[in-house]
Short mmCIF file of C-alpha atoms in Angstrom, two decimals:
data_model
loop_
_atom_site.label_atom_id
_atom_site.label_comp_id
_atom_site.label_asym_id
_atom_site.label_seq_id
_atom_site.Cartn_x
_atom_site.Cartn_y
_atom_site.Cartn_z
CA MET A 1 93.10 85.25 100.02
CA LYS A 2 94.69 86.57 103.17
CA HIS A 3 98.58 87.55 103.68
CA ARG A 4 99.66 88.45 107.03
CA ARG A 5 99.95 92.29 106.91
CA LEU A 6 103.34 93.10 105.90
CA LEU A 7 104.41 97.03 104.43
CA VAL A 8 104.79 96.53 100.86
CA PHE A 9 106.69 100.15 100.60
CA ALA A 10 109.61 99.93 103.14
CA GLY A 11 112.31 101.30 100.92
CA VAL A 12 110.45 101.57 97.69
CA VAL A 13 112.18 104.83 97.29
CA GLY A 14 115.45 102.88 95.93
CA VAL A 15 114.15 103.57 92.35
CA VAL A 16 114.07 107.10 93.83
CA ALA A 17 117.77 106.83 94.75
CA LEU A 18 118.85 105.18 91.73
CA VAL A 19 117.36 108.26 89.62
CA ALA A 20 119.37 110.42 92.13
CA SER A 21 122.60 108.47 91.29
CA LEU A 22 122.19 108.51 87.63
CA SER A 23 122.13 112.57 87.90
CA VAL A 24 125.85 112.06 87.60
CA VAL A 25 125.78 110.34 84.61
CA ALA A 26 127.72 111.90 81.62
CA ALA A 27 124.69 112.55 78.98
CA GLY A 28 126.10 111.52 75.69
CA SER A 29 124.24 112.65 72.60
CA ALA A 30 122.38 109.71 72.12
CA LYS A 31 120.10 108.90 68.86
CA PRO A 32 117.85 106.14 67.98
CA THR A 33 120.19 104.97 65.26
CA ALA A 34 122.44 104.07 67.89
CA ALA A 35 120.39 101.08 67.35
CA HIS A 36 119.78 98.97 70.41
CA GLN A 37 122.05 95.85 69.66
CA ALA A 38 119.50 93.20 70.27
CA THR A 39 120.16 91.32 67.38
CA VAL A 40 123.91 91.34 67.68
CA MET A 41 124.72 91.37 71.59
CA ALA A 42 125.39 87.86 72.64
CA ALA A 43 123.84 86.61 76.12
CA PRO A 44 126.32 87.06 78.76
CA LYS A 45 127.86 83.87 79.77
CA VAL A 46 127.38 82.54 83.21
CA PRO A 47 129.94 83.04 85.89
CA ASN A 48 131.17 79.71 87.49
CA ALA A 49 128.98 77.69 85.30
CA ALA A 50 131.21 74.52 85.44
CA ALA A 51 130.45 74.41 89.25
CA ILE A 52 126.88 74.93 88.78
CA ARG A 53 126.37 72.36 86.14
CA LYS A 54 128.20 69.89 88.49
CA LYS A 55 125.65 70.54 91.14
CA TYR A 56 122.40 71.01 89.28
CA ALA A 57 122.74 69.79 85.38
CA GLY A 58 119.50 67.97 84.19
CA GLN A 59 117.39 69.91 86.84
CA LYS A 60 114.44 71.58 85.66
CA ILE A 61 112.94 75.12 86.65
CA THR A 62 110.05 77.23 85.33
CA PHE A 63 110.65 81.14 85.21
CA VAL A 64 107.50 83.19 84.99
CA GLY A 65 108.99 86.46 83.19
CA ASP A 66 107.87 89.16 81.03
CA SER A 67 105.45 90.06 78.78
CA VAL A 68 105.68 93.54 78.01
CA GLY A 69 107.87 94.55 74.69
CA ASN A 70 110.54 92.70 73.80
CA GLY A 71 110.81 91.35 77.47
CA HIS A 72 109.66 88.05 76.53
CA VAL A 73 112.48 87.73 73.65
CA ARG A 74 115.13 88.81 76.15
CA ASP A 75 114.11 86.10 79.08
CA MET A 76 114.18 83.67 76.11
CA ARG A 77 117.98 84.58 74.96
CA LEU A 78 119.05 84.45 78.83
CA ALA A 79 117.44 81.35 79.61
CA LYS A 80 118.91 79.60 76.54
CA ARG A 81 122.35 80.75 77.35
CA PHE A 82 121.91 79.92 81.05
CA THR A 83 120.77 76.07 80.09
CA ARG A 84 123.76 75.84 77.36
CA ASP A 85 126.16 76.91 80.25
CA THR A 86 124.79 75.00 83.34
CA GLY A 87 122.66 72.41 81.86
CA ILE A 88 119.89 73.54 83.81
CA LYS A 89 116.35 73.42 81.60
CA VAL A 90 114.42 76.74 82.10
CA SER A 91 111.24 76.94 81.01
CA VAL A 92 110.17 80.41 80.29
CA VAL A 93 106.30 81.56 80.82
CA PRO A 94 105.42 85.16 80.21
CA HIS A 95 102.97 86.78 82.80
CA PRO A 96 99.81 88.37 81.80
CA SER A 97 100.96 92.01 80.47
CA ALA A 98 98.57 93.75 83.21
CA SER A 99 100.45 94.08 86.26
CA ASP A 100 97.11 92.98 88.69
CA ALA A 101 96.50 89.95 86.46
CA SER A 102 99.90 88.87 86.98
CA TYR A 103 99.78 89.49 90.77
CA ALA A 104 96.81 87.11 91.13
CA GLN A 105 98.24 84.60 88.95
CA LEU A 106 101.22 84.28 91.51
CA ALA A 107 98.72 84.53 94.54
CA ARG A 108 96.74 81.50 93.11
CA ALA A 109 99.88 79.67 92.57
CA PHE A 110 101.42 80.68 96.21
CA SER A 111 98.00 80.16 98.07
CA ALA A 112 97.91 76.58 96.54
CA LYS A 113 101.46 75.71 97.62
CA SER A 114 102.02 74.87 94.02
CA SER A 115 105.63 73.96 92.84
CA SER A 116 104.73 74.85 89.38
CA ILE A 117 106.81 78.33 89.59
CA ASP A 118 110.25 78.09 90.74
CA VAL A 119 111.49 81.97 89.86
CA ALA A 120 109.08 84.67 89.29
CA MET A 121 109.36 88.33 88.12
CA ILE A 122 107.32 90.34 90.66
CA ASP A 123 106.37 94.31 90.74
CA VAL A 124 108.38 96.66 93.14
CA VAL A 125 105.17 97.10 95.10
CA TRP A 126 104.84 93.15 96.20
CA PRO A 127 107.60 91.93 98.00
CA GLY A 128 105.74 92.44 101.49
CA ALA A 129 102.55 90.71 100.21
CA PHE A 130 104.12 87.86 98.84
CA ALA A 131 107.04 87.25 101.50
CA PRO A 132 105.58 84.66 103.21
CA TYR A 133 105.73 82.37 100.35
CA LEU A 134 109.33 83.45 99.09
CA VAL A 135 113.25 82.07 99.66
CA ASP A 136 115.12 84.27 101.84
CA LEU A 137 117.85 85.16 99.30
CA LYS A 138 120.39 86.79 101.76
CA PRO A 139 122.79 83.84 102.36
CA ALA A 140 123.16 83.14 98.64
CA LEU A 141 123.20 86.47 97.01
CA GLY A 142 123.49 88.70 99.95
CA LYS A 143 127.10 89.99 98.30
CA GLN A 144 125.62 90.15 94.95
CA ALA A 145 122.59 92.20 96.46
CA LYS A 146 125.52 95.09 97.70
CA LEU A 147 125.98 95.91 94.12
CA HIS A 148 122.54 97.34 93.67
CA ILE A 149 121.02 100.45 95.34
CA ALA A 150 120.57 99.72 98.71
CA SER A 151 117.27 101.30 99.32
CA ILE A 152 115.74 98.85 96.36
CA VAL A 153 117.29 95.96 98.09
CA ALA A 154 115.74 97.32 101.24
CA ASN A 155 112.48 97.41 99.65
CA ASP A 156 113.06 93.70 99.12
CA THR A 157 114.08 93.02 102.36
CA ILE A 158 110.84 91.93 104.59
CA LYS A 159 111.35 91.32 108.50
CA GLY A 160 115.15 90.70 108.11
CA LYS A 161 114.36 88.36 105.14
CA GLN A 162 115.66 89.60 101.54
CA VAL A 163 112.79 88.00 99.67
CA ALA A 164 113.79 89.19 96.06
CA MET A 165 116.53 90.82 94.01
CA PRO A 166 116.37 93.91 92.08
CA TRP A 167 116.41 93.38 88.43
CA PHE A 168 115.43 96.72 86.41
CA GLY A 169 113.98 100.13 87.43
CA ASP A 170 111.07 102.05 85.64
CA TYR A 171 109.70 105.52 85.65
CA GLY A 172 107.27 107.31 83.19
CA ILE A 173 108.48 109.38 80.78
CA LEU A 174 107.16 111.33 77.37
CA TYR A 175 108.32 110.32 73.84
CA TYR A 176 107.60 112.85 71.21
CA ARG A 177 108.11 112.95 67.30
CA THR A 178 111.05 115.34 66.64
CA ASP A 179 110.52 115.55 62.86
CA LEU A 180 106.66 116.61 63.51
CA LEU A 181 107.38 119.23 66.35
CA LYS A 182 109.51 120.76 63.99
CA LYS A 183 107.14 120.41 60.66
CA TYR A 184 104.48 122.29 62.90
CA GLY A 185 106.95 124.85 64.24
CA TYR A 186 107.41 123.80 67.68
CA LYS A 187 111.10 124.05 68.78
CA SER A 188 110.85 122.08 72.02
CA PRO A 189 108.32 119.38 73.74
CA PRO A 190 105.43 120.46 75.98
CA LYS A 191 106.42 121.77 79.57
CA THR A 192 102.48 121.53 80.83
CA TRP A 193 99.33 119.25 79.91
CA ASN A 194 97.72 121.98 78.40
CA GLN A 195 100.79 122.89 76.10
CA LEU A 196 100.79 119.21 75.02
CA PHE A 197 96.97 119.18 74.04
CA THR A 198 97.29 122.01 72.18
CA MET A 199 100.31 120.85 70.04
CA ALA A 200 98.75 117.33 69.99
CA LYS A 201 95.58 119.09 68.42
CA LYS A 202 97.71 120.97 65.89
CA ILE A 203 99.98 118.13 64.69
CA GLN A 204 96.82 115.39 64.49
CA ALA A 205 94.88 117.67 62.19
CA GLY A 206 97.79 118.21 59.91
CA GLU A 207 98.55 114.45 59.99
CA GLN A 208 95.39 113.08 59.63
CA LYS A 209 95.02 114.56 56.07
CA SER A 210 97.26 111.67 55.35
CA ASN A 211 96.80 109.30 58.22
CA SER A 212 93.20 108.81 59.45
CA ASN A 213 94.68 106.48 62.15
CA PHE A 214 96.93 109.39 63.41
CA ALA A 215 96.36 110.46 67.22
CA GLY A 216 98.04 113.54 69.05
CA PHE A 217 98.52 111.52 72.42
CA VAL A 218 98.49 107.95 73.49
CA PHE A 219 98.66 106.44 77.00
CA GLN A 220 97.77 103.58 79.18
CA GLY A 221 93.72 104.24 79.72
CA ASN A 222 92.72 100.76 80.15
CA ALA A 223 91.46 99.83 83.62
CA TYR A 224 94.44 98.14 85.17
CA GLU A 225 97.69 98.94 87.28
CA GLY A 226 99.01 100.87 84.29
CA LEU A 227 95.94 103.41 84.82
CA THR A 228 96.91 103.88 88.59
CA CYS A 229 100.65 104.74 87.54
CA ASN A 230 99.41 107.17 84.96
CA ALA A 231 96.83 109.22 87.09
CA LEU A 232 99.06 109.38 89.71
CA GLU A 233 101.28 111.57 87.70
CA TRP A 234 98.60 113.55 86.32
CA LEU A 235 97.54 114.27 90.03
CA ALA A 236 100.88 115.01 91.54
CA SER A 237 102.23 117.00 88.35
CA ALA A 238 99.02 119.33 89.05
CA GLY A 239 99.67 119.64 92.70
CA ALA A 240 96.62 117.47 93.53
CA GLY A 241 98.33 115.31 95.75
CA HIS A 242 99.44 111.68 95.75
CA ILE A 243 95.78 109.93 96.25
CA ILE A 244 96.92 109.42 100.09
CA ASP A 245 98.78 112.04 102.11
CA GLY A 246 99.90 111.94 105.41
CA GLY A 247 97.87 108.64 106.02
CA LYS A 248 94.50 110.34 104.68
CA VAL A 249 92.64 109.64 101.20
CA THR A 250 92.88 113.01 99.34
CA ILE A 251 92.17 112.02 96.03
CA ASN A 252 88.90 113.97 95.87
CA ASN A 253 89.89 117.18 95.60
CA ALA A 254 89.14 120.37 93.37
CA LYS A 255 92.74 120.03 91.52
CA ALA A 256 92.20 116.57 90.95
CA ARG A 257 88.84 116.98 89.53
CA GLN A 258 90.19 119.57 87.34
CA ILE A 259 92.87 117.39 85.81
CA LEU A 260 91.08 114.07 85.23
CA ASP A 261 88.46 115.90 83.76
CA ALA A 262 91.00 117.91 81.58
CA PHE A 263 91.82 114.40 80.56
CA ALA A 264 88.71 113.11 79.99
CA ALA A 265 87.80 115.81 77.80
CA GLN A 266 90.68 114.85 75.08
CA ILE A 267 89.26 111.29 74.51
CA GLY A 268 88.29 111.19 71.10
CA LYS A 269 89.73 114.49 70.38
CA VAL A 270 93.42 114.56 70.93
CA THR A 271 93.72 110.99 72.08
CA PRO A 272 91.77 108.25 70.34
CA GLN A 273 88.55 106.77 71.77
CA GLY A 274 90.12 103.49 72.28
CA VAL A 275 92.60 104.68 74.44
CA THR A 276 90.56 103.57 77.27
CA THR A 277 91.69 100.21 76.70
CA TYR A 278 95.34 100.66 76.00
CA GLN A 279 97.89 99.06 77.80
CA GLU A 280 101.72 99.35 77.49
CA ASP A 281 101.86 97.35 74.23
CA GLN A 282 99.00 99.30 72.72
CA THR A 283 100.77 102.66 73.43
CA GLU A 284 104.02 101.45 72.00
CA HIS A 285 102.50 99.96 68.94
CA ALA A 286 100.65 103.27 68.20
CA PHE A 287 103.74 105.35 68.67
CA ASP A 288 106.06 103.21 66.74
CA ASN A 289 103.94 102.70 64.06
CA GLY A 290 104.08 106.42 63.45
CA ASP A 291 100.57 106.90 64.54
CA ALA A 292 100.79 109.27 67.42
CA ALA A 293 102.77 112.42 68.18
CA PHE A 294 103.19 111.64 71.91
CA ALA A 295 103.03 109.00 74.23
CA ARG A 296 103.50 108.12 77.81
CA ASN A 297 105.10 104.86 78.65
CA TRP A 298 108.08 103.27 80.55
CA PRO A 299 111.98 103.39 79.04
CA TYR A 300 111.33 100.14 77.56
CA GLN A 301 109.64 101.50 74.48
CA TYR A 302 112.65 103.22 73.73
CA GLY A 303 114.68 100.32 72.58
CA ILE A 304 111.62 99.30 70.15
CA GLY A 305 111.44 102.80 68.63
CA ALA A 306 115.13 102.52 67.99
CA GLY A 307 115.01 99.08 66.43
CA ALA A 308 115.06 98.35 62.86
CA GLY A 309 111.46 97.61 62.38
CA SER A 310 110.05 100.78 63.94
CA LYS A 311 108.59 103.30 61.74
CA VAL A 312 109.71 106.35 63.94
CA LYS A 313 113.61 105.19 64.11
CA GLY A 314 115.50 108.38 64.41
CA LYS A 315 112.47 110.50 64.14
CA PHE A 316 111.77 110.57 67.95
CA SER A 317 113.18 111.61 71.71
CA VAL A 318 112.27 111.43 75.06
CA THR A 319 111.68 113.87 78.17
CA VAL A 320 109.91 114.22 81.58
CA LEU A 321 106.43 114.32 81.65
CA PRO A 322 104.23 117.72 81.50
CA HIS A 323 102.76 119.19 84.25
CA GLY A 324 99.83 121.09 85.38
CA SER A 325 99.85 125.08 85.93
CA SER A 326 100.48 124.53 89.70
CA GLY A 327 102.77 121.49 89.72
CA ASN A 328 106.05 120.00 88.57
CA SER A 329 106.94 117.18 86.23
CA VAL A 330 107.27 114.02 87.98
CA GLY A 331 107.26 110.03 86.93
CA THR A 332 105.50 106.89 88.75
CA VAL A 333 108.18 104.43 90.28
CA GLY A 334 108.00 101.36 88.75
CA GLY A 335 110.40 98.13 88.57
CA TRP A 336 110.50 94.54 88.62
CA GLN A 337 112.33 92.12 91.04
CA LEU A 338 113.10 88.52 90.65
CA ALA A 339 112.02 85.80 93.57
CA VAL A 340 112.39 82.08 94.10
CA SER A 341 109.01 80.20 95.71
CA LYS A 342 109.34 78.37 98.97
CA TYR A 343 107.38 75.85 96.96
CA SER A 344 110.00 74.79 94.44
CA LYS A 345 111.76 71.77 93.98
CA HIS A 346 114.53 72.87 92.63
CA LYS A 347 115.62 75.80 95.13
CA GLY A 348 119.22 75.85 94.45
CA ALA A 349 119.14 75.94 90.63
CA ALA A 350 116.34 78.46 91.18
CA ILE A 351 118.69 80.64 92.86
CA GLU A 352 121.78 80.30 90.47
CA LEU A 353 119.09 81.42 87.60
CA VAL A 354 118.45 84.59 89.66
CA ARG A 355 122.20 85.28 90.45
CA TYR A 356 122.64 85.10 86.67
CA MET A 357 119.57 87.68 85.71
CA THR A 358 120.62 90.03 88.16
CA SER A 359 124.34 90.08 87.32
CA PRO A 360 126.00 93.22 86.22
CA ALA A 361 126.68 91.81 82.96
CA VAL A 362 122.94 90.75 82.45
CA GLU A 363 121.70 94.45 83.62
CA LYS A 364 124.39 95.64 80.70
CA PHE A 365 122.80 93.38 78.26
CA ASP A 366 119.11 94.22 79.40
CA ALA A 367 120.08 97.78 79.37
CA ILE A 368 121.12 97.87 75.61
CA THR A 369 119.33 95.40 73.92
CA ASN A 370 115.91 96.20 75.83
CA SER A 371 116.23 99.49 77.16
CA ASN A 372 115.69 98.64 80.95
CA VAL A 373 116.92 100.92 83.68
CA PRO A 374 119.75 99.39 85.39
CA THR A 375 119.41 98.84 89.28
CA ILE A 376 123.36 98.83 89.62
CA VAL A 377 124.82 102.21 89.41
CA SER A 378 128.31 101.31 87.82
CA VAL A 379 126.08 99.73 84.61
CA ALA A 380 123.76 102.90 84.56
CA LYS A 381 127.28 104.63 83.96
CA ASP A 382 128.23 102.74 81.65
CA PRO A 383 129.02 104.62 78.48
CA ALA A 384 127.86 102.08 76.34
CA VAL A 385 124.68 101.80 78.28
CA VAL A 386 124.06 105.76 78.39
CA ARG A 387 124.89 105.92 74.66
CA VAL A 388 122.05 104.10 73.64
CA ASN A 389 119.66 105.56 76.67
CA PRO A 390 118.77 109.23 76.62
CA TYR A 391 116.52 108.92 79.30
CA LEU A 392 119.51 108.08 81.66
CA LYS A 393 120.69 111.94 81.16
CA PRO A 394 120.39 113.99 84.29
CA ALA A 395 117.87 116.13 82.88
CA ILE A 396 115.15 113.17 82.77
CA ALA A 397 116.96 110.73 85.21
CA SER A 398 116.66 113.33 88.29
CA VAL A 399 113.09 114.32 87.64
CA SER A 400 110.88 113.98 90.99
CA ARG A 401 109.67 110.54 91.27
CA VAL A 402 105.89 109.70 92.85
CA THR A 403 105.17 106.18 94.26
CA ARG A 404 101.93 104.06 94.73
CA PRO A 405 100.40 104.12 97.93
CA ALA A 406 101.37 100.68 98.73
CA LYS A 407 102.62 101.43 102.14
CA PHE A 408 99.45 102.53 103.36
CA PHE A 409 97.43 99.60 102.08
CA GLY A 410 100.06 96.72 102.64
CA THR A 411 98.66 93.48 101.70
CA HIS A 412 95.68 95.21 100.41
CA TYR A 413 97.33 97.50 98.20
CA ASN A 414 95.96 95.68 94.92
CA GLU A 415 92.39 95.89 96.25
CA ALA A 416 92.84 99.69 96.36
CA SER A 417 94.69 100.31 93.25
CA LYS A 418 91.68 98.34 91.20
CA VAL A 419 89.52 101.23 93.23
CA VAL A 420 91.49 103.98 92.07
CA TYR A 421 92.08 102.71 88.18
CA GLN A 422 88.36 101.57 87.81
CA GLY A 423 87.30 104.79 89.06
CA ILE A 424 89.66 106.81 86.91
CA ASN A 425 88.73 104.54 83.70
CA GLN A 426 85.21 105.66 84.39
CA ILE A 427 86.01 109.55 83.97
CA LEU A 428 87.53 108.92 80.96
CA THR A 429 84.79 107.25 79.72
CA GLY A 430 82.37 109.98 80.39
CA SER A 431 81.59 110.04 84.01
CA SER A 432 82.32 113.46 85.79
CA ALA A 433 85.07 113.22 88.59
CA SER A 434 82.82 115.07 90.80
CA GLN A 435 80.47 111.74 90.51
CA VAL A 436 83.40 109.38 90.87
CA LEU A 437 85.94 110.60 93.11
CA PRO A 438 83.86 110.64 96.55
CA GLN A 439 82.99 107.20 95.68
CA VAL A 440 86.76 106.47 95.22
CA LYS A 441 87.64 108.09 98.40
CA ALA A 442 84.95 106.16 100.30
CA ARG A 443 85.95 103.25 99.13
CA LEU A 444 89.62 103.73 99.92
CA GLN A 445 88.93 104.63 103.45
CA GLN A 446 86.93 101.34 103.94
CA ILE A 447 90.26 99.58 102.80
CA LEU A 448 92.70 101.87 105.22
CA LYS A 449 90.61 100.66 107.93
#
């Protein structure tokens, strides 16, 4: 499928701006035992529900939403409240857990001009690619958009049309077991990747005496978009560039080969052999089941780890990701938006769902019950939100962010990312970086042309 070549990246740094704004948040002594109130906090009421009901009651819309962590549960709770208040019936369909599979699902529907999807959750790097198929939300939601970080809204605005609304942000962080660090004589989490590998090895050796499933470190190693995000963090934090720098493919360099081979060397040692098949949920399950000392994941995992069913509740914390000997800690920019399909038969009702889902009350609900990063600064500063989400502390929230090279590839970004994550997965499963990276570089150069 061919789209018009539109740049996806314009303003993607919006999430970076959010992080900068969060650096002024007063950091509380947040503890997992503050328990995300998913079971007690009611889904917010729908503002102006009576007027919406009068206009759209009885209409049916389909929302393709979240599937990672407790995202689907959140979507169902919000949709149920929205239906109760407005009379608009919402069918919630979780998208595929892998971002690239979700992209393909939407691309097929849009290219077929299907009316089966009314509202869709889209990745921060997709607005440009999908712009021709999305409703301009500026006339209806422009006022509400001003509550969100301006540069994220700019990212969602293509050729003057606001094709999506910010929903929540994301960035990679390190989860670690505070009880095990203390048990094995460590006073603080690792600063460098080598320190992490060393600490993970020691803790794993001790814990495997009573738990054969225990691993030192888990992350998203499967061949999918999540591995591109992880690999970008490894490269940038080791001074190995950002896959593309200055418009040129830079992934095949000595520092890149060194850091990627270093991660590959840990497979089957301090990381489980199966980590090369892990996505977000497998990573979260391993850590929250008490089977890992360290994990790289997105903020959503915090809420699950702090929940009643977690075996590590009260026994973990979060910090910035480690870095290489010649780099600094970074986190890959993520985040999700909500968009309305041009082929929806109920655009008005769909827009009202987006208005509700991207409102301050719902962002607060999402942050407290699902530990997602607010895109509205006032929500991010809310004491109730900060209290249960320590990733909003300045020391973590103000760390450098790295962005996927979507601006260079435009509508071909998914094709390029596939080249990256398949290549990195090959390295993790046994091929040397010196063998793989020249091929990756050559294929990326072809796509750039």
